[in-house]
Structures are given as C-alpha cells and as structure tokens.
Short mmCIF file of C-alpha atoms in Angstrom, two decimals:
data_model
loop_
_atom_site.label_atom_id
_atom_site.label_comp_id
_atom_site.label_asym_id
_atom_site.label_seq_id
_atom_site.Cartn_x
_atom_site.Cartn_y
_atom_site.Cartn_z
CA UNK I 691 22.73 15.56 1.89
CA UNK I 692 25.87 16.62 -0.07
CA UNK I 693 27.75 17.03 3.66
CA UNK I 694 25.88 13.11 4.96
CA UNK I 695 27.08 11.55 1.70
CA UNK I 696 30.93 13.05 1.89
CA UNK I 697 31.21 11.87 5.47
CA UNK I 698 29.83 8.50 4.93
CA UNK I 699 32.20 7.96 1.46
CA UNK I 700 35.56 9.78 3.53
CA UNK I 701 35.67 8.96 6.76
CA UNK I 702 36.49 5.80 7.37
CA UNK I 703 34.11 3.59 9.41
CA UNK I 704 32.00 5.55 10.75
CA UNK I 705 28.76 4.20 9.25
CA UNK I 706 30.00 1.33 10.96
CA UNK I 707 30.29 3.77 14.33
CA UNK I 708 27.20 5.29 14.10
CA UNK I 709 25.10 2.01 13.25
CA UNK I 710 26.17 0.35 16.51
CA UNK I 711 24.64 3.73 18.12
CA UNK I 712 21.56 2.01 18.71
CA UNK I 713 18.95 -0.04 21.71
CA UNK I 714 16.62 -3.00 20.44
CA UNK I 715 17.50 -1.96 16.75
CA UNK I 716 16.61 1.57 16.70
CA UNK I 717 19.27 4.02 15.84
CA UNK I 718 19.48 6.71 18.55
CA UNK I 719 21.56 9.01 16.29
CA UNK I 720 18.39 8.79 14.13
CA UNK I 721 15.89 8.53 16.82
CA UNK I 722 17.42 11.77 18.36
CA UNK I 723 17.24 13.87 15.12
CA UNK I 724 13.91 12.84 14.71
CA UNK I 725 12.38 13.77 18.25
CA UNK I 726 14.36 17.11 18.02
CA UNK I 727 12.75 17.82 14.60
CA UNK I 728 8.98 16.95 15.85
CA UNK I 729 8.67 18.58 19.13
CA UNK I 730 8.72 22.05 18.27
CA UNK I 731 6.27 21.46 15.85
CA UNK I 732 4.32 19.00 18.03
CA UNK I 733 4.46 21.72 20.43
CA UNK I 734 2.56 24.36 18.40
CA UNK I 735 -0.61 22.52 17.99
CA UNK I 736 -3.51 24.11 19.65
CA UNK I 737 -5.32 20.41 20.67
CA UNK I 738 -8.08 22.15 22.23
CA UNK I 739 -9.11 22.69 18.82
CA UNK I 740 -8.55 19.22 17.44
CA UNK I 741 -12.29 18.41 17.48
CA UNK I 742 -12.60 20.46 14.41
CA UNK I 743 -9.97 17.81 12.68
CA UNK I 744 -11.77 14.65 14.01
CA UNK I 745 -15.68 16.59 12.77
CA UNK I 746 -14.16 16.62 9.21
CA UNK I 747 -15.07 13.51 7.47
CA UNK I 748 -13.92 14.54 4.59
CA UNK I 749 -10.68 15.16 5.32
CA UNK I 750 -10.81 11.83 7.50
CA UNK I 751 -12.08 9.18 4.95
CA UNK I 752 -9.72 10.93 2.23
CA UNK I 753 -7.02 9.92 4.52
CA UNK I 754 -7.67 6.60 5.18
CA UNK I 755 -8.43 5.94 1.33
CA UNK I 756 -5.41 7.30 0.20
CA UNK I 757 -3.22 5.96 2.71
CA UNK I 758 -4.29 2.16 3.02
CA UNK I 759 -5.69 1.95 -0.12
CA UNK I 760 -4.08 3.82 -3.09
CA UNK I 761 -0.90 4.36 -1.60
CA UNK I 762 -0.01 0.57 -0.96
CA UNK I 763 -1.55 -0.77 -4.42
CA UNK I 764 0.37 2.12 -6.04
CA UNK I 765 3.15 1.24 -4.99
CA UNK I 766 2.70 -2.59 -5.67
CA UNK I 767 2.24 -1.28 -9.25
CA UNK I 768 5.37 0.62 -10.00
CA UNK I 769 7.91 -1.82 -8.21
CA UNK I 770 6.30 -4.67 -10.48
CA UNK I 771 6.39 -2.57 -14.06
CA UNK I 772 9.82 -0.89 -12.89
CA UNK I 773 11.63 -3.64 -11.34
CA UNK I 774 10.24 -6.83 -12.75
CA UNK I 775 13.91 -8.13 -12.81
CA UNK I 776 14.97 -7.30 -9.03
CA UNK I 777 12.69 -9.24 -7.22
CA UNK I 778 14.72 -8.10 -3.77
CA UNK I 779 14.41 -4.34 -4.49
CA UNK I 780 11.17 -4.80 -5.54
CA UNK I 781 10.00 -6.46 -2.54
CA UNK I 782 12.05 -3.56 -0.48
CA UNK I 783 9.98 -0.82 -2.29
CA UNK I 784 6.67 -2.75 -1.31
CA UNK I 785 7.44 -2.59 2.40
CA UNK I 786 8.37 1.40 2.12
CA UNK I 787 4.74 1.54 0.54
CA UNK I 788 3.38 -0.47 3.19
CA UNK I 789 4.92 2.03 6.03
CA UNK I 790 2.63 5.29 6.12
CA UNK I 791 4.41 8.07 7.56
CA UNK I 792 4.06 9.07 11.26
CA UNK I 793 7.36 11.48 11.87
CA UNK I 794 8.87 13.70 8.93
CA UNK I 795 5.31 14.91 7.69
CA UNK I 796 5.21 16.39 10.88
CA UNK I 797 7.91 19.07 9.38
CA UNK I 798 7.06 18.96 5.84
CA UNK I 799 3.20 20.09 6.68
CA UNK I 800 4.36 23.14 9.01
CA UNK I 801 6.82 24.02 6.48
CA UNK I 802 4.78 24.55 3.82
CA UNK I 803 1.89 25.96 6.14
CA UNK I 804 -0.53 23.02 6.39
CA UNK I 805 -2.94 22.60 9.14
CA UNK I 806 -1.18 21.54 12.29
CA UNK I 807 -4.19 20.31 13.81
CA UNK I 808 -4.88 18.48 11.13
CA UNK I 809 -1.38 16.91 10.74
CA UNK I 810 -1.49 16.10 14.14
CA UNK I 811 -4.72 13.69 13.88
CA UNK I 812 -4.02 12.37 10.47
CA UNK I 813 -0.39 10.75 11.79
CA UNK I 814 -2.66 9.47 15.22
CA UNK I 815 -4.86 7.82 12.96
CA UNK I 816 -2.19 6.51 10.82
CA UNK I 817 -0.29 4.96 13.28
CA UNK I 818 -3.31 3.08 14.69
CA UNK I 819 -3.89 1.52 11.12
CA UNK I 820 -0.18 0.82 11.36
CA UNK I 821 -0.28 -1.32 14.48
CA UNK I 822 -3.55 -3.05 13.24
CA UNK I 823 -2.93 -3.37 9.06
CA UNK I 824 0.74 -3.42 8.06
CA UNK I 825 0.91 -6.83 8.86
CA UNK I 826 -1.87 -8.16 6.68
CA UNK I 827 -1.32 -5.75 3.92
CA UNK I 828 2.08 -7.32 3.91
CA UNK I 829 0.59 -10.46 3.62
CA UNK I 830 -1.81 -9.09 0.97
CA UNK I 831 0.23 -7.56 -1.45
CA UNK I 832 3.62 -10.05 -1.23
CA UNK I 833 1.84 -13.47 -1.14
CA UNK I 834 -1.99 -13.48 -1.59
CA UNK I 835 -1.70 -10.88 -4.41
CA UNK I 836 1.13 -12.46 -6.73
CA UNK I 837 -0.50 -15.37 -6.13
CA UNK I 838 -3.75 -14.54 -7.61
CA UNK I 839 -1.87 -12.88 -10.42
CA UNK I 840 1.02 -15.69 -11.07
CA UNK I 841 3.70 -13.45 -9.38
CA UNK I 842 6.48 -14.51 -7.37
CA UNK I 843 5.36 -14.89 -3.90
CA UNK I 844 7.53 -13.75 -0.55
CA UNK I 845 6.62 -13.36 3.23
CA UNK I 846 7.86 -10.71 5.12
CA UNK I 847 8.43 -11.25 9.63
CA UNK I 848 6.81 -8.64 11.85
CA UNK I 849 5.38 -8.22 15.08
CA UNK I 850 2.37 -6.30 16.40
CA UNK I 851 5.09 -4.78 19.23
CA UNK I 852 8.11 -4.04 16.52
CA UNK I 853 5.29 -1.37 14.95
CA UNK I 854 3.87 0.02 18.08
CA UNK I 855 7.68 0.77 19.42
CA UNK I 856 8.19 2.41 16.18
CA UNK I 857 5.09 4.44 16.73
CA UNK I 858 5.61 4.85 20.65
CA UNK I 859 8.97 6.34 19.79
CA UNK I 860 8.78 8.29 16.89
CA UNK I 861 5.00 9.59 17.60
CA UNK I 862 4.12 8.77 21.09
CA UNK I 863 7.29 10.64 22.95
CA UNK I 864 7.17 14.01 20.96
CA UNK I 865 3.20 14.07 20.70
CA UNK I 866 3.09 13.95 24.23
CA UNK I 867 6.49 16.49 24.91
CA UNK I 868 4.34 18.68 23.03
CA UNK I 869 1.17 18.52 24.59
CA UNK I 870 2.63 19.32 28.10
CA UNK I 871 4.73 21.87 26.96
CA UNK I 872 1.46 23.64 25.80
CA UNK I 873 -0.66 22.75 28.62
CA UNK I 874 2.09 23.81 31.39
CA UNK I 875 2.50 26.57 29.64
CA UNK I 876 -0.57 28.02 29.25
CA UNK I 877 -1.62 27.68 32.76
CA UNK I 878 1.42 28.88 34.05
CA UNK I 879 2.05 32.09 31.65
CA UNK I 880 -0.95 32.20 29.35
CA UNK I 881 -1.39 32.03 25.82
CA UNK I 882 0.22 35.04 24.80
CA UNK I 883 3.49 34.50 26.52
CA UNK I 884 3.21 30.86 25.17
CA UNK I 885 2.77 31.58 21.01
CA UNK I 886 4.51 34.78 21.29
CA UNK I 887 7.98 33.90 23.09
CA UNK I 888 8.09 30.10 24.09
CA UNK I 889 7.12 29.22 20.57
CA UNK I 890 9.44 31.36 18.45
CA UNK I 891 12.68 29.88 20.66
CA UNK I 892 12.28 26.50 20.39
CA UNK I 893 11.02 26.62 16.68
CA UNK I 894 14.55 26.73 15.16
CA UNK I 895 14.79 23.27 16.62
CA UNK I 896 12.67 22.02 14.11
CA UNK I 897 15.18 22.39 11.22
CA UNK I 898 18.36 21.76 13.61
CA UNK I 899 16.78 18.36 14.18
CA UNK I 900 15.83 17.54 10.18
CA UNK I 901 19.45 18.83 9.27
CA UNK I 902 21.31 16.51 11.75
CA UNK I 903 18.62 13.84 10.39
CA UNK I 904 19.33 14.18 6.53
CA UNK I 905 23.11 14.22 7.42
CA UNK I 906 23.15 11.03 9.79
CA UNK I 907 21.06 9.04 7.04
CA UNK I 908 23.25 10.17 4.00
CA UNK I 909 26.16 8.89 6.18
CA UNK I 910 25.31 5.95 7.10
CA UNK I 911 24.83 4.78 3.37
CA UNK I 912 27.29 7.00 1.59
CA UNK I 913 29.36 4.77 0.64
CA UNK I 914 26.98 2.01 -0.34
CA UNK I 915 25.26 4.44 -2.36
CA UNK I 916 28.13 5.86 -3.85
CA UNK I 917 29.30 2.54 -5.16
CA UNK I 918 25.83 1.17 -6.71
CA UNK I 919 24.79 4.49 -8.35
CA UNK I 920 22.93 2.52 -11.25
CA UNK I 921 20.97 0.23 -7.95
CA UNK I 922 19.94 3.43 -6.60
CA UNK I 923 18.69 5.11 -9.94
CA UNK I 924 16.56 1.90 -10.36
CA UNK I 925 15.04 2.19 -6.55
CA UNK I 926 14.59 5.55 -7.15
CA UNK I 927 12.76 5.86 -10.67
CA UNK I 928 9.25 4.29 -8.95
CA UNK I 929 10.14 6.16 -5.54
CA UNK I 930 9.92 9.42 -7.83
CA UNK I 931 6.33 8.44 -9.22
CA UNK I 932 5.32 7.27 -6.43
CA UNK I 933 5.85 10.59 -4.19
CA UNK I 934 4.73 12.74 -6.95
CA UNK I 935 2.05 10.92 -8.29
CA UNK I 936 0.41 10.66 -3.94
CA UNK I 937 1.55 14.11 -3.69
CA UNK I 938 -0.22 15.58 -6.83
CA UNK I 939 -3.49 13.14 -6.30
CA UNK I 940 -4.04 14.29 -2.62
CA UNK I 941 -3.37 17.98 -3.33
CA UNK I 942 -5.94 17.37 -6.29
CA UNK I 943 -8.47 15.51 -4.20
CA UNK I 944 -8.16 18.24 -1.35
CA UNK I 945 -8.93 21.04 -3.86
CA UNK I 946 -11.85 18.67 -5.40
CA UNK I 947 -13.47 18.57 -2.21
CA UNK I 948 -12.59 21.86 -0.72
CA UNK I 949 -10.46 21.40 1.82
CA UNK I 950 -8.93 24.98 1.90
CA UNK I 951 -4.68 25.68 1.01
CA UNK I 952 -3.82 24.69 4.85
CA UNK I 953 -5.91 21.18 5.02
CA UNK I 954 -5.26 20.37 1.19
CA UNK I 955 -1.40 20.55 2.02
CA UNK I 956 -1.93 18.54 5.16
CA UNK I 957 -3.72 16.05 3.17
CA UNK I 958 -1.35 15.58 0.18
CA UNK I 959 1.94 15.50 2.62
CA UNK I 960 0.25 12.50 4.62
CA UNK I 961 -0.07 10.56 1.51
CA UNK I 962 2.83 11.02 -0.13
CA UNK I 963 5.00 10.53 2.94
CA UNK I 964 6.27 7.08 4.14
CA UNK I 965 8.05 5.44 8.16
CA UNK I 966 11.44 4.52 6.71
CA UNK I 967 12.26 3.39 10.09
CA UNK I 968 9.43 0.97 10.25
CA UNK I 969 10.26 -0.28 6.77
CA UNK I 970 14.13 -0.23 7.14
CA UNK I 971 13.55 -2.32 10.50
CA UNK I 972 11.07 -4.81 8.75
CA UNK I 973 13.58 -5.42 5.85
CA UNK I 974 16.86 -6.60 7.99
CA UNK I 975 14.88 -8.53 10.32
CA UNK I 976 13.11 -10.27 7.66
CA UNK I 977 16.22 -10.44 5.07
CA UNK I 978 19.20 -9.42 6.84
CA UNK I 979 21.11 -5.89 6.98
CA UNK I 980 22.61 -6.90 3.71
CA UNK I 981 19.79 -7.32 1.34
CA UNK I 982 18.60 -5.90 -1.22
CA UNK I 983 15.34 -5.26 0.66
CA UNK I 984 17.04 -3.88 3.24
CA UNK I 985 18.99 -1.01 0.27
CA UNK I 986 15.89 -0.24 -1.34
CA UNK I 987 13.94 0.38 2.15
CA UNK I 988 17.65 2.80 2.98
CA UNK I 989 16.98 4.50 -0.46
CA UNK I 990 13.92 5.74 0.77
CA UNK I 991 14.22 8.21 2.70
CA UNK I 992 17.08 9.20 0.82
CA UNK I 993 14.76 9.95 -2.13
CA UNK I 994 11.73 10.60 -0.32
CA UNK I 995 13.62 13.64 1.90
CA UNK I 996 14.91 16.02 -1.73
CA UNK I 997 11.77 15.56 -3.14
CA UNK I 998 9.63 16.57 -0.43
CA UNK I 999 11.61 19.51 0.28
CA UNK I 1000 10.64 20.27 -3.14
CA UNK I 1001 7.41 19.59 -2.58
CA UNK I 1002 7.46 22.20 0.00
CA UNK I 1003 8.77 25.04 -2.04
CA UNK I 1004 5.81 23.22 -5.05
CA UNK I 1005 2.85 23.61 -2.22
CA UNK I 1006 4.08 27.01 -1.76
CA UNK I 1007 4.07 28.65 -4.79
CA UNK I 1008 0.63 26.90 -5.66
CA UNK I 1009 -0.29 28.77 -2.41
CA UNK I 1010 0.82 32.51 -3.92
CA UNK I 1011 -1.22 31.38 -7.17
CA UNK I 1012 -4.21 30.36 -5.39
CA UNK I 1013 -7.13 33.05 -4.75
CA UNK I 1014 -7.11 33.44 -0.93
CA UNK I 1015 -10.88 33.08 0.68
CA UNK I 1016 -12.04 35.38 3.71
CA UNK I 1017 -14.87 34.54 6.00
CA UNK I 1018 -16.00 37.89 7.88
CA UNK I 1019 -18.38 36.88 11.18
CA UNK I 1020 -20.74 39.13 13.26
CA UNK I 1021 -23.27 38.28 15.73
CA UNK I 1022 -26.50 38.99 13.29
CA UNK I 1023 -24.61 39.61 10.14
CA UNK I 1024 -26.19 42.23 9.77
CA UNK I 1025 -23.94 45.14 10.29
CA UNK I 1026 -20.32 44.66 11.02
CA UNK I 1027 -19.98 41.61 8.91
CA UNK I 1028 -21.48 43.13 5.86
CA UNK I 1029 -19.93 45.98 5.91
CA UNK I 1030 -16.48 44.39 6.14
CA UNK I 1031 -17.40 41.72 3.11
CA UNK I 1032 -18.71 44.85 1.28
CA UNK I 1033 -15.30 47.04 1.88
CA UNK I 1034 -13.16 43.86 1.06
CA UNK I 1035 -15.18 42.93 -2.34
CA UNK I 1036 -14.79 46.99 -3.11
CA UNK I 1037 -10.87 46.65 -2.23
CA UNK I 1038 -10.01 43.46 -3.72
CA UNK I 1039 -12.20 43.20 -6.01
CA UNK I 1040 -11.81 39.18 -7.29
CA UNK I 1041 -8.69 38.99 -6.06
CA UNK I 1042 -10.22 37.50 -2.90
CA UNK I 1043 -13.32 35.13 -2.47
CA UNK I 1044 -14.88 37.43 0.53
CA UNK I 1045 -18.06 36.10 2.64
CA UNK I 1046 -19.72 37.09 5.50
CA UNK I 1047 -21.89 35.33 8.39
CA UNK I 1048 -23.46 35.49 11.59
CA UNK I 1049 -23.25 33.43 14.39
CA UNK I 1050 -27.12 33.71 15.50
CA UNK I 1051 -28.18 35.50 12.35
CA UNK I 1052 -31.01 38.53 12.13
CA UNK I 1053 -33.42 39.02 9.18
CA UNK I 1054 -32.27 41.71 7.37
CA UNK I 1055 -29.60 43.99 7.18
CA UNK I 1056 -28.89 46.97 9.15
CA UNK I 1057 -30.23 50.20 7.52
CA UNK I 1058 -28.09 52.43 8.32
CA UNK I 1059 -25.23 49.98 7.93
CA UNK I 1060 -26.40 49.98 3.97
CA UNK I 1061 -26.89 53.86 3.97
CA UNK I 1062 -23.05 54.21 5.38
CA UNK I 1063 -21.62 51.87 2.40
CA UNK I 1064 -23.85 53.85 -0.08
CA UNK I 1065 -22.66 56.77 0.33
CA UNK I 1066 -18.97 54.92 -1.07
CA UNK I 1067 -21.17 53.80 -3.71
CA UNK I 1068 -21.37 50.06 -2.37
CA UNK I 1069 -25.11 48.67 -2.82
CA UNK I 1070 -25.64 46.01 -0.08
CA UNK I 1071 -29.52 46.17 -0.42
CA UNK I 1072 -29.60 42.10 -2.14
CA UNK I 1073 -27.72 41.08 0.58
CA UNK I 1074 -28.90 39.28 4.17
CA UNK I 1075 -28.17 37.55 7.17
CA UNK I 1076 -26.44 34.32 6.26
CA UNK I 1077 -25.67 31.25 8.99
CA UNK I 1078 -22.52 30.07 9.46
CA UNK I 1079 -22.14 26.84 7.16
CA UNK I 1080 -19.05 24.69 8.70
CA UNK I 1081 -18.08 23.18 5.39
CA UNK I 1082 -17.15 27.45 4.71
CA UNK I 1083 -15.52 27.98 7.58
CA UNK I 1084 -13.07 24.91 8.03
CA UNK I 1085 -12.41 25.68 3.99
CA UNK I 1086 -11.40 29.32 4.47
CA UNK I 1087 -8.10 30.83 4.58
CA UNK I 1088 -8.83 33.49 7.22
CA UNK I 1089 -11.66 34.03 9.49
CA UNK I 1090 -12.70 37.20 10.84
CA UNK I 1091 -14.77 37.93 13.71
CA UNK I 1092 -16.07 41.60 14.02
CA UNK I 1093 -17.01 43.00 17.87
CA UNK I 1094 -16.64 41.09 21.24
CA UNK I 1095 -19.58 39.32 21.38
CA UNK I 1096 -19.05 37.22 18.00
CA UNK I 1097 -16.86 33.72 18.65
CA UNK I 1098 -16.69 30.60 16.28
CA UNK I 1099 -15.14 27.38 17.60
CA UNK I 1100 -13.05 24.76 16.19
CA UNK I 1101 -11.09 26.67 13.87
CA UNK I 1102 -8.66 29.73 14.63
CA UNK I 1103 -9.79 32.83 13.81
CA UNK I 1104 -8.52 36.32 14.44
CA UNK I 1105 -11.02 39.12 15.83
CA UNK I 1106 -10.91 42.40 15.02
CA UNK I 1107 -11.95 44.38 18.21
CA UNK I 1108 -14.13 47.17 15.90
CA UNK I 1109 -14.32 50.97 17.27
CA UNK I 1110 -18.11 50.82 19.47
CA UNK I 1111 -18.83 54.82 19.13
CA UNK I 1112 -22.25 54.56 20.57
CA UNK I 1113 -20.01 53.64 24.01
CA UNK I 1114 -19.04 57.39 23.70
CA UNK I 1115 -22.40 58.44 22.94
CA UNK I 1116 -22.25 58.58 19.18
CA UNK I 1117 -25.56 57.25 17.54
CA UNK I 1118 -27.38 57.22 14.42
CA UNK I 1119 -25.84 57.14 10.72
CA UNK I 1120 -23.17 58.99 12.19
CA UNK I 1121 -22.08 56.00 14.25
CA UNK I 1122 -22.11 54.14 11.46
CA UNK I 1123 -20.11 55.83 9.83
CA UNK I 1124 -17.58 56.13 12.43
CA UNK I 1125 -17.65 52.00 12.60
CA UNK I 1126 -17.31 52.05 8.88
CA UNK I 1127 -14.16 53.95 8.35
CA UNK I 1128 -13.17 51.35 11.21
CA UNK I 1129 -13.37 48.43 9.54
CA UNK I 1130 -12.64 50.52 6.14
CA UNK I 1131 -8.82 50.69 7.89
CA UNK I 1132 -8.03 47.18 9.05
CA UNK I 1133 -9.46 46.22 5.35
CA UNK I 1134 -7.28 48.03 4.12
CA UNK I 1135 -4.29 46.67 6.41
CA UNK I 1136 -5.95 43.00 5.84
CA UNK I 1137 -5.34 43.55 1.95
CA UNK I 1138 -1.88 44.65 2.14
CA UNK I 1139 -0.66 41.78 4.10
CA UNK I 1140 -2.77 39.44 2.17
CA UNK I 1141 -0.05 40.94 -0.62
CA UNK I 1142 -2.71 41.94 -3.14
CA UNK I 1143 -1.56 43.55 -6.15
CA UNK I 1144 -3.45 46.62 -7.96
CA UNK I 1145 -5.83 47.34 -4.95
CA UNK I 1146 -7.11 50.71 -3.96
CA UNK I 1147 -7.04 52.02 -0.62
CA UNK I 1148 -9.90 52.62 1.80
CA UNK I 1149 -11.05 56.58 1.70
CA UNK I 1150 -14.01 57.57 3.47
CA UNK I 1151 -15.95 60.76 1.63
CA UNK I 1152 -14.22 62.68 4.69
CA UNK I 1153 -10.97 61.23 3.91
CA UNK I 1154 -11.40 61.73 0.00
CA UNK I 1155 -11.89 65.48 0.58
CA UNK I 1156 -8.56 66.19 3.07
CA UNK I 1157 -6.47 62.96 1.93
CA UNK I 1158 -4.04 63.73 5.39
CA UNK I 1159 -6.62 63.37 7.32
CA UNK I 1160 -5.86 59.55 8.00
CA UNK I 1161 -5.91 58.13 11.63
CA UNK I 1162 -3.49 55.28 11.83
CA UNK I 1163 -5.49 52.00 11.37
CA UNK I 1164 -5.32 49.22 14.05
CA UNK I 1165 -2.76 46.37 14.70
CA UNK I 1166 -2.42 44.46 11.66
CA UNK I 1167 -4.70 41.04 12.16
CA UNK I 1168 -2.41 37.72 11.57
CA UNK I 1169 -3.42 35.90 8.45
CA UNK I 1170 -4.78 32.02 9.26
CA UNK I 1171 -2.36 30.26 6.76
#
C-alpha cells in the first residue's frame, strides 16, 4: 500500500499512464492482478465435491440473507447517519454496498483457511444475484427508499451486460482456468501429482497477483488521496463499520448455526467483502470519473483491502482459540471407530470435541474391541453404533475414516489405512490389541499436529512396561482445516 501510494504521489503521471491501460473501461493492469491472484486458488478446488456446498442450506440461505439483504440496508444506514452532509460520497458508498464481492474473497477465504468449495459456490451464486438484483436494489435504496423516508432521491445508469462482463471477467475466466487445470490434470497425472507438485508451484501466484493488485490501486489514487486526507477519513469511518460489523455478524451467525471454523470463515468473508470494480465502473458512468461517487467507490477497496488482511490474521487466531472437533468413521462403528474416539477422548481429554460413526452402522460394539481399551482403563461399555448425521460431518474440522472399506462423500476426509493383523493370521483379543496400539500411534501423531498442549502420549500396557519398545507410528494424517 505504502509502495502504491509513493508511486502514485512521486511519479509523475503515471496514474494518468496506467488508467488509459484499459478495453471497454476495464483496467487491464487491474484485471491482470486480479486473474493472477484467483487462479491458483480457483485451481485448488476439488468441484467434484461441490455438491456438498450446494446440499447445505444453511450455509446457502445465510448467504443470500446476508448478502442482498443486510449487507445493502447496512450500508444504506451508515452512509445516511455518517455522511448526511455529502450527498455524493454518500451515494458512492451505497453503490460499493450494492456490489457483493465475486474476486478478492477468493484470496481472503484460502488465506485464512476457509472452505474452498464453499467459497467457490457462494461467489457463483453471488454473481447470479448480481446480474439479476443490483439494478433494482439500486433503484430501491437511492430513489424508492429516500422517497418513502423524505430523503434526497438519485438514480444511478447500469446495464444488465456492464455486470455480467464484470462477472465474466473477474469470475468467469479464472473459475474456468481453474477447473481445467484440475480436470487435465488429474487425468493426465493423477491426483497425487496434481495437489502434491502442480499445486504448491503455482500457489505463490496467489499473493504475487494481490501484491501487484494493492500496489496498482494505491497508485492510481495516490495522489488524490494524499491531497483529500480529511474526504477519505469521512468515506472510510462507515467503510470501517461496515466491514467489521458483516465480518463479525457472519462469523457469529456461522458459529450460531454450526457451520464448522472452515465454512464459518467462508461465510463471514463473503459478506463482508464487496466488487469495487463493478461499483467503481457504475459510479463514472453514471457521474463521471471526477465525482465524488466515483472517490468514495476508489476508497473502497482501498479500505476494504487493510482491513481484511486483518481480518485474516482476526479469523486466525479465533481459529487457535477455538476447540477443534474430530469425526472418527468405521464401517459398523463398532470397532475401529470407537476405539479411536475412545484413545482421542483419553489423549485430549476436552481439548478436542471427538465423535465417532459408522457408515452402515452394527448394533453393538465389538467385545473384544471394549476388552482391548479396558485393559488402558477406558470403559466403552455405554457406548454404540451411531449413523453418520451430515449436519456433524460438514461441521467438523477433521474427518477420519478407519480401514479400506469405510468412505464418506461430499466432504474431504483423510483415512487412516489401520494395521489388519488377522491378514497375517492374528485373531482374537490379541488382534485387537495389535489394531489398538495402531490407532493408539496415529492418535497420538493426530494430537501433536492438532498442537495440543498438556496431552499424554499413547502407551500400550506392553509399551508402559519397556518404554523403548516403540514402533514408529504411521505417516502423519493431514488435518482438514
């Protein structure tokens, strides 16, 4: 920002430069930092598992509420009671409110480990909205509302195509970059060779492209900015209660309803965020380049990007603070499953909110599976096999599935391949066992990167008597975050 502003305020002209830069009014400096910042991300979505996004109405209807309804009426509200003597910056402030964001949460939600997925269908369903409502919310809120309420009236000039270009080029031309990149990929190399070394080199772009972003937007109003400080402290005064207030009220209404940390984020980033391209676009052609309107739509994104970042580093330190939730999943739930939710409760203690399932469920536990975990003295004998209930497993932080058999769709989930001793000819309790101090291991591993303070390590009685004795555990599992 500091680097934008200097360049815009010292070198001579080259706003000017950089604003010609541009086809059919869109700024291809901007335009350029924008698609650079998106794909990457773009590119990591898994969409064969969007149908878990587009199931949760929840998360869908808490959206749309926020977005098209509290988001534009808040805003209405603080450019009235904060600028009720700048009717152009307060009309400027009204479009920004009016433009729901469709690009930059795109980076804000993977930086501060939302749901991709989820990201990825909320800005798809905002942009439709955008095409079909920003027009007659515009109408709404600048002349049918002050009019009801003996306001000052204004009109603002749109088209149906200047808002699907915006969303054709800012959305439409990443979303689908990234979508072939995955799909080629895949099919050509596989998954693995996909996530684990296209993925990491292209990643960096992400930040490259917000960088060169922040810095072309600062420079193109530094010195305008620079030389109304007290105009820009007014713009910004309802831009910072408006971003914090949609910020704080999603993240609240995603913890109300259960969302889990990743969708919660994902939901609070979409509200808060705003298209400053639509908005900027709507103001000049509407008021001219000049205007007021035009300053406060500029100011923006100027106050919108800080704040966000912050926002980040806010989401992320609720994140440390907030208990982290573990779903394990067996076939039955009767064995494997319990015995891992039994190990983790006995590990963590209530550091972590542990629970266990089954994907076709038995009706009881497995005997010997409760003699193994007695003899740690873990009583399993009130639990039993417990159905998977989606509302739990779209809401929990990891997901664990226990054998190869076990598989739960829709959400990502990372499978612990458990030691099958009976496949050496090992039955009984004494399999059991064997499968116990298994899953007693990557517990233990699960714990440690789940960073839990003040837990005690897994010992099996063998392992309590000749502490040494330790066989190194398995590879670590990735945490879902």
């Amino acid at each position: 920002m500091v680097v934008g502003l200097l360049l815009g305020r010292l070198v001579p002209g080259l706003d000017v430069a950089i604003d010609k830069i541009q086809i059919d009014g869109i700024s291809l400096p901007i335009a350029l930092g924008l698609l650079i910042m998106m794909y990457p991300v773009l590119a990591k979505v898994r969409y064969d598992r969007l149908e878990s996004v587009t199931g949760d109405r929840r998360l869908l209807v808490s959206s749309l509420i926020l977005n098209w309804v509290l988001g534009p009426a808040l805003m209405f509200a603080l450019a009235w009671l904060l600028l009720p003597d700048l009717p152009e910056y307060r009309t400027g402030l009204i479009i920004v409110g009016l433009a729901r964001c469709i690009a930059m949460v795109i980076i804000w939600n993977d930086l501060a480990c939302g749901d991709r997925e989820a990201a990825a269908v909320l800005v798809a369903l905002n942009s439709i909205f955008q095409v079909v409502m920003f027009a007659v919310l515009g109408w709404f809120y600048l002349s049918l509302l002050p009019g009801w309420l003996g306001l000052a009236q204004t009109t603002i000039q749109t088209s149906p195509w200047q808002i699907a270009k915006s969303v054709l080029i800012f959305l439409g031309i990443p979303l689908v970059a990234g979508f072939l990149s995955r799909r080629v990929g895949e099919r050509a190399k596989g998954r693995h060779w996909y996530e684990s070394a296209f993925l990491p080199r292209i990643g960096p772009w992400s930040l490259y492209g917000l960088l060169f972003t922040i810095v072309i937007l600062f420079a193109l109003q530094g010195d305008r900015i620079t030389s109304q400080p007290l105009d820009v402290i007014r713009i910004a005064l309802p831009l910072l209660a408006y971003f914090a207030i949609m910020w704080g009220g999603g993240y609240a209404l995603g913890t109300a309803l259960g969302l889990g940390y990743r969708r919660t984020t994902t939901l609070a980033f979409t509200a808060a965020g705003n298209n400053f391209e639509l908005a900027i676009a709507v103001a000049i052609a509407t008021y001219g380049a000049t205007s007021g309107q035009a300053l406060a739509g500029v100011v923006g994104p100027l106050i919108e990007v800080p704040v966000l970042v912050a926002l980040v580093y806010v989401s992320l330190s609720l994140r440390k603070r907030r208990k982290p939730s573990v779903l394990f999943v067996c076939v039955k739930n009767a064995g494997k499953s319990q015995l891992a939710a039994a190990l983790m409760r006995q590990r963590a203690g209530d550091k972590v909110d542990v629970y266990s399932a089954g994907t076709h469920p038995g009706t009881a536990t497995n005997a010997q599976s409760a003699e193994s975990l007695s003899e740690l003295g873990i009583d399993i004998s009130n639990e039993w096999p417990k159905p998977i209930d989606p509302r739990l497993l779209r809401g929990v932080d990891l997901v664990v599935t226990l054998g190869r058999e076990a598989r739960v769709d829709g959400v990502e989930a990372v499978n612990w391949n458990t030691d099958e001793p009976s496949e050496r000819g090992i039955e009984g309790i004494e399999r059991m066992r064997l499968v116990r101090d298994d899953i007693g291991r990557r517990v233990d591993e699960l714990c440690a990167q789940l960073t839990l303070p003040g837990t005690t390590p897994f010992l099996s009685p063998s392992q309590r008597r000749t502490p040494d004795s330790r066989e190194p555990g398995p590879d670590q599992p990735q945490r879902r975050a």
